[in-house]
PDB file of C-alpha atoms in Angstrom:
ATOM      1  CA  MET A   1     -24.027 -44.374 -11.376  1.00  0.00           C
ATOM      2  CA  THR A   2     -27.239 -43.067  -9.816  1.00  0.00           C
ATOM      3  CA  ASP A   3     -27.157 -42.361  -6.101  1.00  0.00           C
ATOM      4  CA  PRO A   4     -29.592 -44.459  -4.050  1.00  0.00           C
ATOM      5  CA  THR A   5     -32.619 -42.659  -2.664  1.00  0.00           C
ATOM      6  CA  LEU A   6     -32.434 -41.879   1.057  1.00  0.00           C
ATOM      7  CA  THR A   7     -35.197 -41.413   3.577  1.00  0.00           C
ATOM      8  CA  THR A   8     -34.865 -39.640   6.922  1.00  0.00           C
ATOM      9  CA  GLY A   9     -32.476 -41.465   9.246  1.00  0.00           C
ATOM     10  CA  GLN A  10     -30.497 -43.192   6.519  1.00  0.00           C
ATOM     11  CA  LEU A  11     -26.893 -42.873   5.329  1.00  0.00           C
ATOM     12  CA  ASP A  12     -25.357 -43.748   1.995  1.00  0.00           C
ATOM     13  CA  LEU A  13     -21.857 -45.082   2.687  1.00  0.00           C
ATOM     14  CA  ALA A  14     -19.980 -45.363  -0.627  1.00  0.00           C
ATOM     15  CA  GLY A  15     -23.154 -46.525  -2.355  1.00  0.00           C
ATOM     16  CA  VAL A  16     -24.565 -48.797   0.400  1.00  0.00           C
ATOM     17  CA  VAL A  17     -27.597 -47.535   2.343  1.00  0.00           C
ATOM     18  CA  ILE A  18     -27.557 -48.072   6.099  1.00  0.00           C
ATOM     19  CA  GLY A  19     -29.674 -46.843   8.973  1.00  0.00           C
ATOM     20  CA  LYS A  20     -33.423 -46.683   9.512  1.00  0.00           C
ATOM     21  CA  GLY A  21     -35.343 -49.410   7.685  1.00  0.00           C
ATOM     22  CA  THR A  22     -32.224 -51.404   6.738  1.00  0.00           C
ATOM     23  CA  SER A  23     -30.467 -54.349   8.333  1.00  0.00           C
ATOM     24  CA  VAL A  24     -27.695 -52.020   9.558  1.00  0.00           C
ATOM     25  CA  GLN A  25     -28.918 -50.035  12.548  1.00  0.00           C
ATOM     26  CA  ILE A  26     -27.084 -46.877  13.610  1.00  0.00           C
ATOM     27  CA  ARG A  27     -26.687 -46.401  17.338  1.00  0.00           C
ATOM     28  CA  ASP A  28     -24.581 -43.239  17.420  1.00  0.00           C
ATOM     29  CA  ILE A  29     -22.788 -40.775  15.104  1.00  0.00           C
ATOM     30  CA  SER A  30     -20.090 -38.299  16.081  1.00  0.00           C
ATOM     31  CA  GLY A  31     -18.165 -35.686  14.125  1.00  0.00           C
ATOM     32  CA  LEU A  32     -21.116 -33.705  12.793  1.00  0.00           C
ATOM     33  CA  GLY A  33     -20.125 -30.435  14.476  1.00  0.00           C
ATOM     34  CA  ARG A  34     -17.367 -28.006  13.569  1.00  0.00           C
ATOM     35  CA  PRO A  35     -14.395 -29.834  12.058  1.00  0.00           C
ATOM     36  CA  PRO A  36     -11.069 -29.743  13.926  1.00  0.00           C
ATOM     37  CA  VAL A  37      -8.637 -26.992  12.950  1.00  0.00           C
ATOM     38  CA  ARG A  38      -4.910 -26.881  12.289  1.00  0.00           C
ATOM     39  CA  GLU A  39      -4.019 -23.834  14.350  1.00  0.00           C
ATOM     40  CA  GLU A  40      -0.786 -21.919  13.903  1.00  0.00           C
ATOM     41  CA  ASP A  41      -0.686 -19.943  17.156  1.00  0.00           C
ATOM     42  CA  PHE A  42       2.626 -19.143  18.779  1.00  0.00           C
ATOM     43  CA  ASP A  43       3.599 -17.582  22.084  1.00  0.00           C
ATOM     44  CA  GLN A  44       4.274 -13.840  22.202  1.00  0.00           C
ATOM     45  CA  PRO A  45       8.016 -13.350  22.826  1.00  0.00           C
ATOM     46  CA  SER A  46       8.698 -11.802  26.245  1.00  0.00           C
ATOM     47  CA  MET A  47       4.960 -11.163  26.707  1.00  0.00           C
ATOM     48  CA  ASP A  48       1.871 -12.822  28.093  1.00  0.00           C
ATOM     49  CA  GLY A  49      -0.421 -14.628  25.707  1.00  0.00           C
ATOM     50  CA  ALA A  50      -0.051 -15.834  22.148  1.00  0.00           C
ATOM     51  CA  TRP A  51      -0.421 -14.554  18.606  1.00  0.00           C
ATOM     52  CA  PRO A  52      -3.222 -16.380  16.759  1.00  0.00           C
ATOM     53  CA  GLY A  53      -2.293 -17.581  13.297  1.00  0.00           C
ATOM     54  CA  PRO A  54      -4.612 -18.854  10.548  1.00  0.00           C
ATOM     55  CA  ASP A  55      -7.019 -21.646  11.453  1.00  0.00           C
ATOM     56  CA  TYR A  56      -7.249 -24.214   8.671  1.00  0.00           C
ATOM     57  CA  TYR A  57      -9.827 -26.971   8.795  1.00  0.00           C
ATOM     58  CA  ALA A  58      -8.369 -30.431   9.284  1.00  0.00           C
ATOM     59  CA  THR A  59      -9.912 -33.734   8.222  1.00  0.00           C
ATOM     60  CA  ARG A  60     -13.402 -34.234   9.638  1.00  0.00           C
ATOM     61  CA  GLU A  61     -13.804 -37.713  11.142  1.00  0.00           C
ATOM     62  CA  ILE A  62     -17.333 -39.111  11.124  1.00  0.00           C
ATOM     63  CA  ARG A  63     -17.506 -42.014  13.576  1.00  0.00           C
ATOM     64  CA  ILE A  64     -20.485 -44.359  13.208  1.00  0.00           C
ATOM     65  CA  ASP A  65     -21.438 -46.891  15.870  1.00  0.00           C
ATOM     66  CA  ALA A  66     -23.695 -49.402  14.109  1.00  0.00           C
ATOM     67  CA  ALA A  67     -24.699 -53.052  14.090  1.00  0.00           C
ATOM     68  CA  ILE A  68     -25.924 -55.533  11.503  1.00  0.00           C
ATOM     69  CA  ARG A  69     -29.141 -57.183  12.671  1.00  0.00           C
ATOM     70  CA  THR A  70     -30.519 -60.185  10.790  1.00  0.00           C
ATOM     71  CA  PRO A  71     -32.019 -62.155  13.704  1.00  0.00           C
ATOM     72  CA  GLY A  72     -31.068 -65.836  13.637  1.00  0.00           C
ATOM     73  CA  ASP A  73     -29.493 -65.629  10.163  1.00  0.00           C
ATOM     74  CA  ARG A  74     -25.693 -65.718  10.301  1.00  0.00           C
ATOM     75  CA  ALA A  75     -25.272 -66.010   6.516  1.00  0.00           C
ATOM     76  CA  ALA A  76     -27.412 -62.916   5.888  1.00  0.00           C
ATOM     77  CA  ALA A  77     -25.416 -60.891   8.431  1.00  0.00           C
ATOM     78  CA  LEU A  78     -22.128 -61.860   6.804  1.00  0.00           C
ATOM     79  CA  ASP A  79     -23.573 -61.056   3.368  1.00  0.00           C
ATOM     80  CA  VAL A  80     -24.418 -57.533   4.568  1.00  0.00           C
ATOM     81  CA  LEU A  81     -20.879 -57.156   5.931  1.00  0.00           C
ATOM     82  CA  ALA A  82     -19.473 -58.249   2.572  1.00  0.00           C
ATOM     83  CA  ALA A  83     -21.711 -55.771   0.742  1.00  0.00           C
ATOM     84  CA  LEU A  84     -20.381 -52.941   2.920  1.00  0.00           C
ATOM     85  CA  GLN A  85     -16.783 -53.904   2.186  1.00  0.00           C
ATOM     86  CA  GLN A  86     -17.099 -54.483  -1.558  1.00  0.00           C
ATOM     87  CA  PRO A  87     -17.239 -50.832  -2.806  1.00  0.00           C
ATOM     88  CA  LEU A  88     -14.290 -49.951  -0.579  1.00  0.00           C
ATOM     89  CA  HIS A  89     -12.133 -52.397  -2.540  1.00  0.00           C
ATOM     90  CA  ALA A  90     -12.671 -50.631  -5.884  1.00  0.00           C
ATOM     91  CA  PRO A  91      -9.225 -49.663  -7.294  1.00  0.00           C
ATOM     92  CA  ALA A  92     -10.721 -46.523  -8.884  1.00  0.00           C
ATOM     93  CA  VAL A  93     -10.757 -44.955  -5.414  1.00  0.00           C
ATOM     94  CA  ARG A  94      -8.538 -47.186  -3.258  1.00  0.00           C
ATOM     95  CA  LEU A  95      -5.500 -46.964  -5.526  1.00  0.00           C
ATOM     96  CA  ALA A  96      -6.026 -43.467  -6.960  1.00  0.00           C
ATOM     97  CA  GLY A  97      -4.516 -40.460  -5.241  1.00  0.00           C
ATOM     98  CA  GLY A  98      -7.097 -37.765  -4.666  1.00  0.00           C
ATOM     99  CA  ALA A  99     -10.085 -40.024  -5.379  1.00  0.00           C
ATOM    100  CA  THR A 100     -12.767 -40.152  -2.684  1.00  0.00           C
ATOM    101  CA  HIS A 101     -15.805 -42.014  -1.449  1.00  0.00           C
ATOM    102  CA  THR A 102     -19.081 -40.210  -0.772  1.00  0.00           C
ATOM    103  CA  LEU A 103     -20.995 -40.172   2.502  1.00  0.00           C
ATOM    104  CA  ARG A 104     -24.579 -38.923   2.126  1.00  0.00           C
ATOM    105  CA  ILE A 105     -26.703 -38.196   5.173  1.00  0.00           C
ATOM    106  CA  ALA A 106     -30.467 -37.735   5.426  1.00  0.00           C
ATOM    107  CA  TRP A 107     -30.550 -36.097   8.842  1.00  0.00           C
ATOM    108  CA  PRO A 108     -33.963 -35.377  10.418  1.00  0.00           C
ATOM    109  CA  GLY A 109     -35.017 -31.812   9.687  1.00  0.00           C
ATOM    110  CA  ARG A 110     -32.347 -31.316   6.995  1.00  0.00           C
ATOM    111  CA  PRO A 111     -32.136 -31.959   3.263  1.00  0.00           C
ATOM    112  CA  VAL A 112     -29.743 -34.674   2.169  1.00  0.00           C
ATOM    113  CA  LYS A 113     -26.142 -33.462   2.265  1.00  0.00           C
ATOM    114  CA  ARG A 114     -22.870 -35.127   1.363  1.00  0.00           C
ATOM    115  CA  LEU A 115     -19.221 -35.293   2.345  1.00  0.00           C
ATOM    116  CA  GLN A 116     -16.224 -36.421   0.289  1.00  0.00           C
ATOM    117  CA  GLY A 117     -13.446 -38.516   1.805  1.00  0.00           C
ATOM    118  CA  ARG A 118     -12.309 -42.064   2.489  1.00  0.00           C
ATOM    119  CA  VAL A 119     -13.683 -44.863   4.655  1.00  0.00           C
ATOM    120  CA  ARG A 120     -10.748 -45.456   6.996  1.00  0.00           C
ATOM    121  CA  LEU A 121     -12.253 -48.054   9.310  1.00  0.00           C
ATOM    122  CA  LEU A 122     -14.878 -50.763   8.960  1.00  0.00           C
ATOM    123  CA  ASP A 123     -14.299 -53.042  11.919  1.00  0.00           C
ATOM    124  CA  ALA A 124     -16.713 -55.884  12.616  1.00  0.00           C
ATOM    125  CA  ASP A 125     -17.118 -58.073  15.703  1.00  0.00           C
ATOM    126  CA  VAL A 126     -18.345 -61.371  14.259  1.00  0.00           C
ATOM    127  CA  ARG A 127     -18.402 -63.306  17.537  1.00  0.00           C
ATOM    128  CA  GLN A 128     -22.193 -63.053  17.688  1.00  0.00           C
ATOM    129  CA  ALA A 129     -22.783 -63.517  13.958  1.00  0.00           C
ATOM    130  CA  ILE A 130     -24.392 -66.890  14.707  1.00  0.00           C
ATOM    131  CA  HIS A 131     -27.314 -64.894  16.095  1.00  0.00           C
ATOM    132  CA  GLY A 132     -27.386 -62.555  13.091  1.00  0.00           C
ATOM    133  CA  TYR A 133     -25.814 -59.724  15.081  1.00  0.00           C
ATOM    134  CA  VAL A 134     -22.544 -58.024  14.065  1.00  0.00           C
ATOM    135  CA  PRO A 135     -21.456 -54.775  15.803  1.00  0.00           C
ATOM    136  CA  LEU A 136     -19.662 -52.323  13.482  1.00  0.00           C
ATOM    137  CA  ASP A 137     -17.199 -49.522  14.111  1.00  0.00           C
ATOM    138  CA  ILE A 138     -17.018 -47.248  11.058  1.00  0.00           C
ATOM    139  CA  SER A 139     -14.809 -44.213  10.519  1.00  0.00           C
ATOM    140  CA  PHE A 140     -15.198 -41.889   7.534  1.00  0.00           C
ATOM    141  CA  ALA A 141     -12.436 -39.292   7.068  1.00  0.00           C
ATOM    142  CA  ALA A 142     -13.909 -36.304   5.206  1.00  0.00           C
ATOM    143  CA  THR A 143     -10.833 -34.835   3.540  1.00  0.00           C
ATOM    144  CA  ASP A 144     -13.022 -31.913   2.480  1.00  0.00           C
ATOM    145  CA  PRO A 145     -14.711 -31.002   5.776  1.00  0.00           C
ATOM    146  CA  LEU A 146     -17.454 -28.829   4.237  1.00  0.00           C
ATOM    147  CA  TRP A 147     -20.957 -30.131   3.510  1.00  0.00           C
ATOM    148  CA  TYR A 148     -22.411 -30.114  -0.007  1.00  0.00           C
ATOM    149  CA  SER A 149     -25.923 -30.180  -1.399  1.00  0.00           C
ATOM    150  CA  ASP A 150     -26.932 -33.580  -2.707  1.00  0.00           C
ATOM    151  CA  THR A 151     -27.836 -32.340  -6.180  1.00  0.00           C
ATOM    152  CA  GLU A 152     -25.718 -30.321  -8.564  1.00  0.00           C
ATOM    153  CA  THR A 153     -26.849 -26.969  -9.922  1.00  0.00           C
ATOM    154  CA  VAL A 154     -26.203 -26.406 -13.626  1.00  0.00           C
ATOM    155  CA  THR A 155     -26.479 -23.071 -15.421  1.00  0.00           C
ATOM    156  CA  GLU A 156     -25.792 -22.549 -19.113  1.00  0.00           C
ATOM    157  CA  ILE A 157     -24.989 -19.058 -20.339  1.00  0.00           C
ATOM    158  CA  PRO A 158     -25.078 -18.278 -24.076  1.00  0.00           C
ATOM    159  CA  LEU A 159     -23.435 -15.342 -25.750  1.00  0.00           C
ATOM    160  CA  GLY A 160     -25.704 -12.410 -26.543  1.00  0.00           C
ATOM    161  CA  TRP A 161     -25.597  -9.904 -29.351  1.00  0.00           C
ATOM    162  CA  LEU A 162     -27.013  -6.827 -27.679  1.00  0.00           C
ATOM    163  CA  THR A 163     -24.367  -4.797 -25.865  1.00  0.00           C
ATOM    164  CA  GLY A 164     -26.622  -3.797 -23.010  1.00  0.00           C
ATOM    165  CA  GLY A 165     -28.424  -7.072 -22.640  1.00  0.00           C
ATOM    166  CA  GLY A 166     -31.617  -5.709 -24.256  1.00  0.00           C
ATOM    167  CA  PHE A 167     -33.599  -2.500 -24.814  1.00  0.00           C
ATOM    168  CA  ARG A 168     -35.093  -0.328 -22.114  1.00  0.00           C
ATOM    169  CA  ALA A 169     -37.888   2.090 -22.949  1.00  0.00           C
ATOM    170  CA  PRO A 170     -37.750   4.817 -23.992  1.00  0.00           C
ATOM    171  CA  VAL A 171     -35.277   3.880 -26.725  1.00  0.00           C
ATOM    172  CA  HIS A 172     -33.004   6.652 -27.994  1.00  0.00           C
ATOM    173  CA  ALA A 173     -30.699   6.636 -30.981  1.00  0.00           C
ATOM    174  CA  PRO A 174     -28.035   5.518 -31.531  1.00  0.00           C
ATOM    175  CA  ILE A 175     -28.635   1.853 -30.721  1.00  0.00           C
ATOM    176  CA  HIS A 176     -25.377  -0.136 -30.585  1.00  0.00           C
ATOM    177  CA  VAL A 177     -25.507  -3.755 -31.722  1.00  0.00           C
ATOM    178  CA  GLN A 178     -22.454  -6.009 -31.761  1.00  0.00           C
ATOM    179  CA  ASN A 179     -21.351  -7.831 -34.861  1.00  0.00           C
ATOM    180  CA  GLY A 180     -19.348 -11.009 -35.310  1.00  0.00           C
ATOM    181  CA  THR A 181     -16.016  -9.180 -35.070  1.00  0.00           C
ATOM    182  CA  VAL A 182     -16.580  -7.881 -31.538  1.00  0.00           C
ATOM    183  CA  ALA A 183     -16.492 -10.014 -28.396  1.00  0.00           C
ATOM    184  CA  ALA A 184     -20.112 -10.617 -27.429  1.00  0.00           C
ATOM    185  CA  ASP A 185     -20.999 -10.883 -23.773  1.00  0.00           C
ATOM    186  CA  ARG A 186     -24.034 -12.120 -21.922  1.00  0.00           C
ATOM    187  CA  PRO A 187     -24.673 -11.679 -18.197  1.00  0.00           C
ATOM    188  CA  GLY A 188     -25.954 -14.708 -16.335  1.00  0.00           C
ATOM    189  CA  TRP A 189     -26.931 -15.382 -12.760  1.00  0.00           C
ATOM    190  CA  VAL A 190     -25.672 -18.091 -10.448  1.00  0.00           C
ATOM    191  CA  THR A 191     -27.042 -18.939  -7.007  1.00  0.00           C
ATOM    192  CA  ASN A 192     -25.125 -20.690  -4.262  1.00  0.00           C
ATOM    193  CA  THR A 193     -27.791 -21.822  -1.799  1.00  0.00           C
ATOM    194  CA  GLY A 194     -25.199 -22.616   0.856  1.00  0.00           C
ATOM    195  CA  THR A 195     -23.365 -20.696   3.565  1.00  0.00           C
ATOM    196  CA  ALA A 196     -19.802 -21.030   2.217  1.00  0.00           C
ATOM    197  CA  ASP A 197     -18.057 -20.373  -1.092  1.00  0.00           C
ATOM    198  CA  ALA A 198     -18.883 -22.879  -3.833  1.00  0.00           C
ATOM    199  CA  TRP A 199     -16.304 -23.900  -6.422  1.00  0.00           C
ATOM    200  CA  PRO A 200     -17.743 -24.316  -9.920  1.00  0.00           C
ATOM    201  CA  VAL A 201     -16.695 -26.407 -12.880  1.00  0.00           C
ATOM    202  CA  LEU A 202     -16.824 -24.268 -16.031  1.00  0.00           C
ATOM    203  CA  ARG A 203     -17.072 -25.727 -19.524  1.00  0.00           C
ATOM    204  CA  ILE A 204     -16.728 -23.416 -22.544  1.00  0.00           C
ATOM    205  CA  THR A 205     -17.998 -25.007 -25.760  1.00  0.00           C
ATOM    206  CA  GLY A 206     -17.075 -23.540 -29.163  1.00  0.00           C
ATOM    207  CA  PRO A 207     -17.041 -22.168 -31.724  1.00  0.00           C
ATOM    208  CA  CYS A 208     -15.405 -19.192 -30.036  1.00  0.00           C
ATOM    209  CA  ALA A 209     -12.106 -17.471 -29.381  1.00  0.00           C
ATOM    210  CA  ASN A 210     -10.577 -15.073 -26.868  1.00  0.00           C
ATOM    211  CA  VAL A 211     -12.719 -16.281 -23.970  1.00  0.00           C
ATOM    212  CA  THR A 212     -13.188 -14.416 -20.691  1.00  0.00           C
ATOM    213  CA  VAL A 213     -15.409 -15.378 -17.761  1.00  0.00           C
ATOM    214  CA  THR A 214     -15.894 -12.751 -15.052  1.00  0.00           C
ATOM    215  CA  HIS A 215     -17.585 -12.987 -11.666  1.00  0.00           C
ATOM    216  CA  VAL A 216     -18.953  -9.452 -11.692  1.00  0.00           C
ATOM    217  CA  PRO A 217     -19.313  -8.703  -7.937  1.00  0.00           C
ATOM    218  CA  THR A 218     -15.705  -9.622  -7.165  1.00  0.00           C
ATOM    219  CA  GLY A 219     -14.149  -8.783 -10.534  1.00  0.00           C
ATOM    220  CA  ARG A 220     -12.357 -12.142 -10.559  1.00  0.00           C
ATOM    221  CA  THR A 221     -11.654 -13.259 -14.102  1.00  0.00           C
ATOM    222  CA  LEU A 222     -10.632 -16.406 -15.948  1.00  0.00           C
ATOM    223  CA  ALA A 223      -9.240 -15.423 -19.345  1.00  0.00           C
ATOM    224  CA  LEU A 224      -8.125 -17.631 -22.223  1.00  0.00           C
ATOM    225  CA  PRO A 225      -6.919 -15.034 -24.736  1.00  0.00           C
ATOM    226  CA  THR A 226      -5.304 -17.530 -27.124  1.00  0.00           C
ATOM    227  CA  ALA A 227      -8.052 -20.160 -27.006  1.00  0.00           C
ATOM    228  CA  ASN A 228      -9.625 -20.883 -30.398  1.00  0.00           C
ATOM    229  CA  LEU A 229     -12.350 -23.521 -30.255  1.00  0.00           C
ATOM    230  CA  THR A 230     -14.148 -24.906 -33.272  1.00  0.00           C
ATOM    231  CA  ALA A 231     -17.707 -26.233 -33.120  1.00  0.00           C
ATOM    232  CA  GLY A 232     -17.892 -29.098 -30.626  1.00  0.00           C
ATOM    233  CA  GLN A 233     -14.546 -28.433 -29.011  1.00  0.00           C
ATOM    234  CA  TRP A 234     -14.491 -27.411 -25.356  1.00  0.00           C
ATOM    235  CA  ILE A 235     -12.289 -26.401 -22.468  1.00  0.00           C
ATOM    236  CA  GLU A 236     -13.188 -27.319 -18.886  1.00  0.00           C
ATOM    237  CA  ILE A 237     -11.902 -25.339 -15.901  1.00  0.00           C
ATOM    238  CA  ASP A 238     -12.305 -27.161 -12.594  1.00  0.00           C
ATOM    239  CA  THR A 239     -11.897 -24.762  -9.661  1.00  0.00           C
ATOM    240  CA  ARG A 240     -12.657 -27.291  -6.905  1.00  0.00           C
ATOM    241  CA  PRO A 241     -10.010 -27.677  -4.173  1.00  0.00           C
ATOM    242  CA  GLY A 242      -7.994 -30.795  -4.815  1.00  0.00           C
ATOM    243  CA  PHE A 243      -8.705 -30.682  -8.547  1.00  0.00           C
ATOM    244  CA  ARG A 244      -8.051 -27.243 -10.117  1.00  0.00           C
ATOM    245  CA  THR A 245      -7.336 -28.341 -13.636  1.00  0.00           C
ATOM    246  CA  VAL A 246      -7.841 -26.991 -17.154  1.00  0.00           C
ATOM    247  CA  THR A 247      -8.513 -29.714 -19.735  1.00  0.00           C
ATOM    248  CA  ARG A 248      -9.522 -30.056 -23.388  1.00  0.00           C
ATOM    249  CA  GLU A 249     -12.177 -32.330 -24.867  1.00  0.00           C
ATOM    250  CA  ASN A 250      -9.442 -34.849 -25.752  1.00  0.00           C
ATOM    251  CA  GLY A 251      -8.250 -35.005 -22.128  1.00  0.00           C
ATOM    252  CA  GLY A 252      -5.180 -32.885 -22.775  1.00  0.00           C
ATOM    253  CA  ASN A 253      -3.872 -30.313 -20.326  1.00  0.00           C
ATOM    254  CA  ALA A 254      -4.924 -26.794 -21.387  1.00  0.00           C
ATOM    255  CA  LEU A 255      -3.490 -24.883 -18.421  1.00  0.00           C
ATOM    256  CA  SER A 256      -1.134 -23.000 -20.749  1.00  0.00           C
ATOM    257  CA  LEU A 257      -4.144 -21.330 -22.393  1.00  0.00           C
ATOM    258  CA  LEU A 258      -5.108 -19.638 -19.123  1.00  0.00           C
ATOM    259  CA  ALA A 259      -3.796 -16.091 -18.714  1.00  0.00           C
ATOM    260  CA  PRO A 260      -1.159 -15.760 -15.947  1.00  0.00           C
ATOM    261  CA  ALA A 261      -3.361 -13.338 -13.991  1.00  0.00           C
ATOM    262  CA  SER A 262      -6.266 -15.805 -13.879  1.00  0.00           C
ATOM    263  CA  ARG A 263      -6.518 -17.392 -10.432  1.00  0.00           C
ATOM    264  CA  ILE A 264      -8.416 -20.687 -10.377  1.00  0.00           C
ATOM    265  CA  ASP A 265      -7.943 -20.857  -6.610  1.00  0.00           C
ATOM    266  CA  GLN A 266      -9.884 -17.614  -6.120  1.00  0.00           C
ATOM    267  CA  PHE A 267     -12.740 -18.120  -8.584  1.00  0.00           C
ATOM    268  CA  ALA A 268     -15.447 -19.061  -6.084  1.00  0.00           C
ATOM    269  CA  VAL A 269     -19.192 -18.430  -6.076  1.00  0.00           C
ATOM    270  CA  PRO A 270     -20.114 -16.792  -2.747  1.00  0.00           C
ATOM    271  CA  PRO A 271     -23.371 -17.566  -0.938  1.00  0.00           C
ATOM    272  CA  GLY A 272     -26.409 -15.973  -2.554  1.00  0.00           C
ATOM    273  CA  THR A 273     -27.075 -14.838  -6.117  1.00  0.00           C
ATOM    274  CA  SER A 274     -24.401 -13.136  -8.200  1.00  0.00           C
ATOM    275  CA  GLU A 275     -23.735 -12.249 -11.813  1.00  0.00           C
ATOM    276  CA  MET A 276     -21.408 -14.152 -14.124  1.00  0.00           C
ATOM    277  CA  ARG A 277     -20.353 -12.635 -17.464  1.00  0.00           C
ATOM    278  CA  PHE A 278     -19.201 -14.672 -20.462  1.00  0.00           C
ATOM    279  CA  THR A 279     -17.275 -12.892 -23.216  1.00  0.00           C
ATOM    280  CA  ALA A 280     -15.881 -14.328 -26.452  1.00  0.00           C
ATOM    281  CA  PHE A 281     -15.622 -13.864 -30.202  1.00  0.00           C
ATOM    282  CA  ASP A 282     -18.284 -15.922 -31.955  1.00  0.00           C
ATOM    283  CA  ALA A 283     -19.811 -15.023 -35.326  1.00  0.00           C
ATOM    284  CA  THR A 284     -22.418 -17.820 -35.000  1.00  0.00           C
ATOM    285  CA  ASN A 285     -23.714 -16.947 -31.497  1.00  0.00           C
ATOM    286  CA  THR A 286     -23.725 -20.653 -30.586  1.00  0.00           C
ATOM    287  CA  ALA A 287     -20.885 -20.772 -28.035  1.00  0.00           C
ATOM    288  CA  ARG A 288     -21.950 -21.727 -24.520  1.00  0.00           C
ATOM    289  CA  LEU A 289     -20.639 -21.502 -20.990  1.00  0.00           C
ATOM    290  CA  ARG A 290     -21.904 -24.177 -18.599  1.00  0.00           C
ATOM    291  CA  LEU A 291     -21.306 -23.854 -14.861  1.00  0.00           C
ATOM    292  CA  THR A 292     -21.813 -26.777 -12.485  1.00  0.00           C
ATOM    293  CA  TRP A 293     -21.565 -26.535  -8.707  1.00  0.00           C
ATOM    294  CA  ARG A 294     -23.051 -27.705  -5.429  1.00  0.00           C
ATOM    295  CA  GLY A 295     -24.402 -25.522  -2.653  1.00  0.00           C
ATOM    296  CA  THR A 296     -21.688 -25.495   0.027  1.00  0.00           C
ATOM    297  CA  TYR A 297     -22.369 -25.418   3.773  1.00  0.00           C
ATOM    298  CA  THR A 298     -20.345 -25.021   6.932  1.00  0.00           C
ATOM    299  CA  ALA A 299     -22.830 -27.117   8.932  1.00  0.00           C
ATOM    300  CA  LEU A 300     -25.158 -30.041   8.447  1.00  0.00           C
TER     301      LEU A 300
END
C-alpha cells in the first residue's frame, strides 16, 4: 500500500491524513522531544549519591489534541471519525503481536519522518457533532522511540571477480584474478543519513554458497558457511529490533544456517558512509546482496 503524500503541517495516522488542509485540525502535539528513559540508578551503600545504571529508552507517547471540523454537517463529522477508527480495527495489526501502526509527520522545516507503534487512544467528544465539531484526544505509543526517514534506501552489491576491486596504474605482474572456485568478494558502500545506528534487512540471492557479509569499519560479520543457494533462492536476515529473523524464500526459519559467532543484534549501520563486503562462492557471478534500511534519527 502506497503511503499518502503529506504537505507541511500534516500527519499520517495509520494511513489517514490529518492536520493542515484537512477536516481534522491539530491544536497541539506533545511528545516530540527526548523519549522517557527506564533508568536503573541505585543508591550508593553507606555513601552520598547514587550509581547511575544504563538508561534505556521507554515508549514514546505522542499526544495529539485535535478536532474534526465540518461546519453544520454532523454526518460528515461522524464519517471522518469512522474513517479514523477503521484502520485501527484491522486484525493484521490489532491482533498480531509485534505488529505496528505508522505515524508520519511533515513538521515545518523538516523532511517527513515516521514512528512505529500503536494508536492507544482515539477519544471523541460527540456532544457538539450536530454543529460538525468533534474534539479528539489521540495517543500514539511509539514502541520504537527513534525517528526514521520516510523513504527506504536500497543498495544492491554484486560479487566481483577482481581480488583488489580493479586495477590501479601502474600495473605490475603478477595480476591475481579469482576463479569460480575461490570466494569472490565485492566492496560496496552504504550511507545512513541519520544520527543513530540503522538496522538493515539483508537479502542474499543465489546461486552462491559459503556466504559472508562484513561491515568493514567495525569488523562485524554475518556468516552462513553451510548455506547453498541455487538460482532464485534467497536468505533474508532482518536485523531490526523486534524482528531479528533469518528466513528462506519459502518462509522457513533459516537461523540454523547462521554461524554461532554472527550477532544479528550488533550488525548495525552507523551514521555516515561505510563499507560493506559481500563474499561467497559463485561460478556464475550472478549472486547479489541487497541491503534495505531507513535513515535513523534521535530527534525530529
